[in-house]
Amino acid sequence: MNKIAITDYNQFNSVITSFENSLNHIKEIFANEKQNIENINATDIWTGKTQEVIYTKYKLLSTNFEPIEGAFQIYIDFLKKVLQDYQNIENYLNQNIEENITNIDINS
C-alpha cells in the first residue's frame, strides 16, 4: 500500500492545483466531444443507419461524463480537506508549543 506524506504545504497544494487543471481539461474535452457529435449528427453528409448507431452509442457513453467529473471533483475536495486539516493541526501544535515553551524552560 502506498502512503502519501505531506511534507510541504505548497507542494501538496500544487498537486491539488494540477488535479483541478486536469479536471478543467477533461470537462473541456467532454464539451468538445458533445459539440462535435452534434455537429455531425444527421447532416446532409452523414445520415443513415451507421450515423444513428454511432450517435446512439455516443449518447449512451456520454452519460458517464458527469459521474467522471463528479468523482474527480470529490477527490479534489477530499485532498483540499486533508490539506486544510493538516494545516490546522500544524497551527494547533505550533500554538501549543509557543504557549508552553515557558513551562518547559527550566531557566525561567
Coordinates of N, CA and C in Angstrom, one line a residue:
M1 N 0.8 -1.2 0.0 CA 0.0 0.0 0.0 C 0.9 1.2 0.0
N2 N 0.6 2.1 -0.9 CA 1.4 3.4 -1.0 C 0.8 4.4 0.0
K3 N 1.7 5.1 0.7 CA 1.3 6.2 1.6 C 1.7 7.5 1.0
I4 N 0.8 8.5 1.3 CA 1.1 9.8 0.9 C 1.5 10.6 2.2
A5 N 2.6 11.2 2.2 CA 3.0 12.0 3.3 C 3.1 13.5 2.9
I6 N 2.5 14.3 3.7 CA 2.5 15.8 3.4 C 3.7 16.3 4.1
T7 N 4.7 16.8 3.4 CA 5.9 17.3 4.0 C 6.0 18.8 3.6
D8 N 5.3 19.2 2.6 CA 5.4 20.6 2.2 C 4.0 21.1 1.7
Y9 N 3.4 22.0 2.5 CA 2.1 22.5 2.2 C 2.0 23.0 0.7
N10 N 2.9 23.8 0.3 CA 2.9 24.4 -1.0 C 3.0 23.4 -2.1
Q11 N 3.8 22.4 -1.9 CA 4.0 21.3 -2.9 C 2.7 20.5 -3.0
F12 N 2.1 20.2 -1.9 CA 0.8 19.5 -1.9 C -0.3 20.3 -2.5
N13 N -0.3 21.6 -2.2 CA -1.3 22.5 -2.8 C -1.1 22.5 -4.4
S14 N 0.1 22.5 -4.8 CA 0.4 22.5 -6.3 C -0.1 21.2 -6.9
V15 N -0.1 20.1 -6.2 CA -0.6 18.8 -6.7 C -2.1 19.0 -6.9
I16 N -2.8 19.6 -5.9 CA -4.2 19.8 -6.0 C -4.6 20.7 -7.2
T17 N -3.8 21.8 -7.3 CA -4.0 22.7 -8.5 C -3.8 21.9 -9.8
S18 N -2.9 21.0 -9.8 CA -2.7 20.2 -11.0 C -3.9 19.4 -11.3
F19 N -4.5 18.8 -10.3 CA -5.7 18.0 -10.4 C -6.8 18.8 -10.9
E20 N -7.0 20.0 -10.4 CA -8.0 21.0 -10.8 C -7.9 21.3 -12.3
N21 N -6.6 21.6 -12.7 CA -6.4 21.9 -14.1 C -6.7 20.7 -15.0
S22 N -6.4 19.5 -14.5 CA -6.8 18.3 -15.3 C -8.3 18.1 -15.4
L23 N -9.0 18.4 -14.3 CA -10.4 18.3 -14.3 C -11.0 19.3 -15.3
N24 N -10.5 20.5 -15.3 CA -11.0 21.5 -16.3 C -10.7 21.1 -17.7
H25 N -9.6 20.4 -17.9 CA -9.2 19.9 -19.3 C -10.2 18.8 -19.7
I26 N -10.5 17.9 -18.7 CA -11.4 16.8 -19.0 C -12.8 17.4 -19.3
K27 N -13.3 18.4 -18.6 CA -14.6 19.0 -18.9 C -14.6 19.6 -20.3
E28 N -13.5 20.2 -20.6 CA -13.4 20.9 -21.9 C -13.4 19.8 -23.0
I29 N -12.7 18.7 -22.8 CA -12.8 17.6 -23.8 C -14.2 17.0 -24.0
F30 N -14.8 16.8 -22.9 CA -16.2 16.3 -22.9 C -17.1 17.3 -23.6
A31 N -17.0 18.5 -23.3 CA -17.8 19.6 -24.0 C -17.6 19.6 -25.5
N32 N -16.3 19.5 -25.9 CA -15.9 19.5 -27.3 C -16.5 18.3 -28.0
E33 N -16.4 17.1 -27.3 CA -17.0 15.9 -27.9 C -18.5 16.0 -28.1
K34 N -19.1 16.6 -27.2 CA -20.6 16.8 -27.3 C -20.9 17.7 -28.5
Q35 N -20.1 18.8 -28.6 CA -20.4 19.7 -29.7 C -20.0 19.0 -31.1
N36 N -18.9 18.2 -31.1 CA -18.5 17.6 -32.3 C -19.6 16.6 -32.8
I37 N -20.1 15.8 -31.9 CA -21.1 14.8 -32.3 C -22.4 15.5 -32.7
E38 N -22.8 16.6 -32.1 CA -24.0 17.3 -32.5 C -23.8 17.9 -33.9
N39 N -22.5 18.4 -34.2 CA -22.2 19.0 -35.5 C -22.4 18.0 -36.6
I40 N -22.1 16.7 -36.4 CA -22.2 15.8 -37.5 C -23.4 14.9 -37.4
N41 N -24.3 15.1 -36.4 CA -25.5 14.3 -36.3 C -26.5 14.6 -37.3
A42 N -26.8 13.7 -38.1 CA -27.9 13.8 -39.1 C -27.7 15.0 -40.1
T43 N -26.5 15.1 -40.6 CA -26.3 16.2 -41.6 C -26.5 15.6 -43.0
D44 N -26.4 16.5 -43.9 CA -26.5 16.1 -45.3 C -25.4 15.1 -45.7
I45 N -24.3 15.3 -45.1 CA -23.1 14.5 -45.4 C -23.2 13.1 -44.7
W46 N -23.7 13.1 -43.5 CA -23.7 11.9 -42.7 C -25.0 11.5 -42.2
T47 N -25.8 10.7 -42.9 CA -27.1 10.2 -42.4 C -27.2 8.7 -42.7
G48 N -28.1 8.1 -42.0 CA -28.3 6.7 -42.3 C -28.1 5.9 -41.0
K49 N -28.1 4.6 -41.2 CA -28.1 3.6 -40.1 C -26.8 3.7 -39.3
T50 N -25.7 3.9 -39.9 CA -24.4 4.0 -39.2 C -24.4 5.2 -38.3
Q51 N -24.8 6.3 -38.9 CA -24.8 7.6 -38.2 C -25.7 7.4 -37.0
E52 N -26.9 6.8 -37.1 CA -27.8 6.6 -36.0 C -27.2 5.7 -34.9
V53 N -26.5 4.7 -35.3 CA -25.9 3.7 -34.3 C -24.8 4.4 -33.5
I54 N -24.0 5.1 -34.3 CA -22.8 5.8 -33.6 C -23.4 6.9 -32.7
Y55 N -24.3 7.7 -33.1 CA -24.9 8.7 -32.3 C -25.5 8.2 -31.0
T56 N -26.3 7.1 -31.2 CA -26.9 6.4 -30.0 C -25.9 5.9 -29.1
K57 N -24.8 5.3 -29.6 CA -23.7 4.8 -28.8 C -23.0 5.9 -28.0
Y58 N -22.8 7.0 -28.7 CA -22.2 8.2 -28.1 C -23.1 8.7 -27.0
K59 N -24.3 8.8 -27.2 CA -25.3 9.3 -26.2 C -25.2 8.4 -24.9
L60 N -25.1 7.1 -25.2 CA -25.0 6.2 -24.1 C -23.7 6.4 -23.3
L61 N -22.6 6.5 -24.0 CA -21.3 6.7 -23.4 C -21.2 8.0 -22.7
S62 N -21.8 9.0 -23.2 CA -21.7 10.4 -22.7 C -22.4 10.5 -21.3
T63 N -23.3 9.5 -21.0 CA -23.9 9.5 -19.6 C -22.9 9.3 -18.5
N64 N -21.7 8.8 -18.9 CA -20.6 8.6 -18.0 C -19.8 9.9 -17.7
F65 N -20.0 10.9 -18.5 CA -19.1 12.1 -18.4 C -19.4 12.8 -17.0
E66 N -20.6 13.0 -16.7 CA -20.9 13.7 -15.5 C -20.4 12.9 -14.2
P67 N -20.6 11.6 -14.1 CA -20.1 10.9 -13.0 C -18.6 10.9 -12.9
I68 N -17.9 10.9 -14.0 CA -16.4 11.0 -14.0 C -16.0 12.4 -13.5
E69 N -16.6 13.4 -14.0 CA -16.3 14.8 -13.5 C -16.6 14.9 -12.0
G70 N -17.8 14.4 -11.6 CA -18.2 14.4 -10.2 C -17.2 13.7 -9.3
A71 N -16.8 12.5 -9.7 CA -15.8 11.7 -8.9 C -14.5 12.4 -8.7
F72 N -14.1 13.0 -9.8 CA -12.8 13.8 -9.8 C -12.9 15.0 -8.9
Q73 N -14.1 15.6 -8.9 CA -14.3 16.8 -8.0 C -14.3 16.4 -6.5
I74 N -14.9 15.2 -6.3 CA -14.9 14.7 -4.9 C -13.5 14.4 -4.4
Y75 N -12.7 13.9 -5.3 CA -11.3 13.6 -4.9 C -10.5 14.9 -4.6
I76 N -10.7 15.9 -5.5 CA -10.1 17.2 -5.3 C -10.6 17.8 -3.9
D77 N -11.9 17.8 -3.7 CA -12.4 18.3 -2.4 C -11.8 17.6 -1.2
F78 N -11.6 16.2 -1.4 CA -11.0 15.4 -0.3 C -9.6 15.9 0.0
L79 N -8.8 16.1 -1.1 CA -7.4 16.5 -0.9 C -7.4 17.9 -0.3
K80 N -8.3 18.8 -0.7 CA -8.3 20.1 -0.1 C -8.6 20.0 1.4
K81 N -9.5 19.1 1.8 CA -9.9 19.0 3.2 C -8.7 18.4 4.0
V82 N -8.0 17.4 3.4 CA -6.8 16.8 4.0 C -5.8 17.9 4.3
L83 N -5.6 18.7 3.3 CA -4.5 19.7 3.4 C -5.0 20.8 4.4
Q84 N -6.2 21.1 4.5 CA -6.7 22.1 5.5 C -6.6 21.5 6.9
D85 N -6.9 20.2 7.0 CA -6.8 19.6 8.3 C -5.3 19.5 8.8
Y86 N -4.5 19.2 7.8 CA -3.0 19.2 8.1 C -2.5 20.6 8.6
Q87 N -3.0 21.6 7.9 CA -2.6 23.0 8.3 C -3.1 23.3 9.6
N88 N -4.4 23.0 9.9 CA -5.0 23.2 11.2 C -4.2 22.6 12.3
I89 N -3.9 21.3 12.2 CA -3.2 20.6 13.2 C -1.8 21.1 13.4
E90 N -1.1 21.5 12.3 CA 0.2 22.1 12.4 C 0.1 23.4 13.2
N91 N -0.9 24.2 12.9 CA -1.1 25.5 13.6 C -1.3 25.3 15.0
Y92 N -2.2 24.3 15.3 CA -2.5 24.0 16.7 C -1.3 23.6 17.5
L93 N -0.5 22.7 16.9 CA 0.7 22.2 17.6 C 1.7 23.3 17.8
N94 N 1.9 24.2 16.8 CA 2.8 25.3 16.9 C 2.3 26.3 18.0
Q95 N 1.0 26.5 18.1 CA 0.4 27.3 19.1 C 0.7 26.8 20.5
N96 N 0.5 25.5 20.6 CA 0.7 24.8 21.9 C 2.2 24.9 22.3
I97 N 3.0 24.7 21.4 CA 4.5 24.8 21.7 C 4.8 26.2 22.2
E98 N 4.3 27.2 21.5 CA 4.6 28.6 21.9 C 4.0 28.9 23.3
E99 N 2.8 28.4 23.5 CA 2.2 28.7 24.8 C 2.9 28.0 26.0
N100 N 3.4 26.8 25.7 CA 4.0 26.0 26.8 C 5.5 26.1 26.8
I101 N 6.1 26.9 26.0 CA 7.6 27.0 26.0 C 8.1 27.5 27.3
T102 N 7.4 28.4 27.9 CA 7.9 29.0 29.2 C 7.7 27.9 30.3
N103 N 6.7 27.0 30.2 CA 6.6 26.0 31.2 C 7.7 24.9 31.1
I104 N 8.2 24.8 29.9 CA 9.2 23.8 29.7 C 10.6 24.3 30.0
D105 N 10.8 25.6 29.8 CA 12.1 26.3 30.0 C 12.4 26.3 31.5
I106 N 13.5 25.5 31.9 CA 13.8 25.4 33.3 C 14.6 26.6 33.8
N107 N 15.0 27.5 32.8 CA 15.8 28.7 33.2 C 14.9 29.9 33.5
S108 N 13.7 29.8 33.3 CA 12.8 31.0 33.5 C 12.3 31.1 34.9

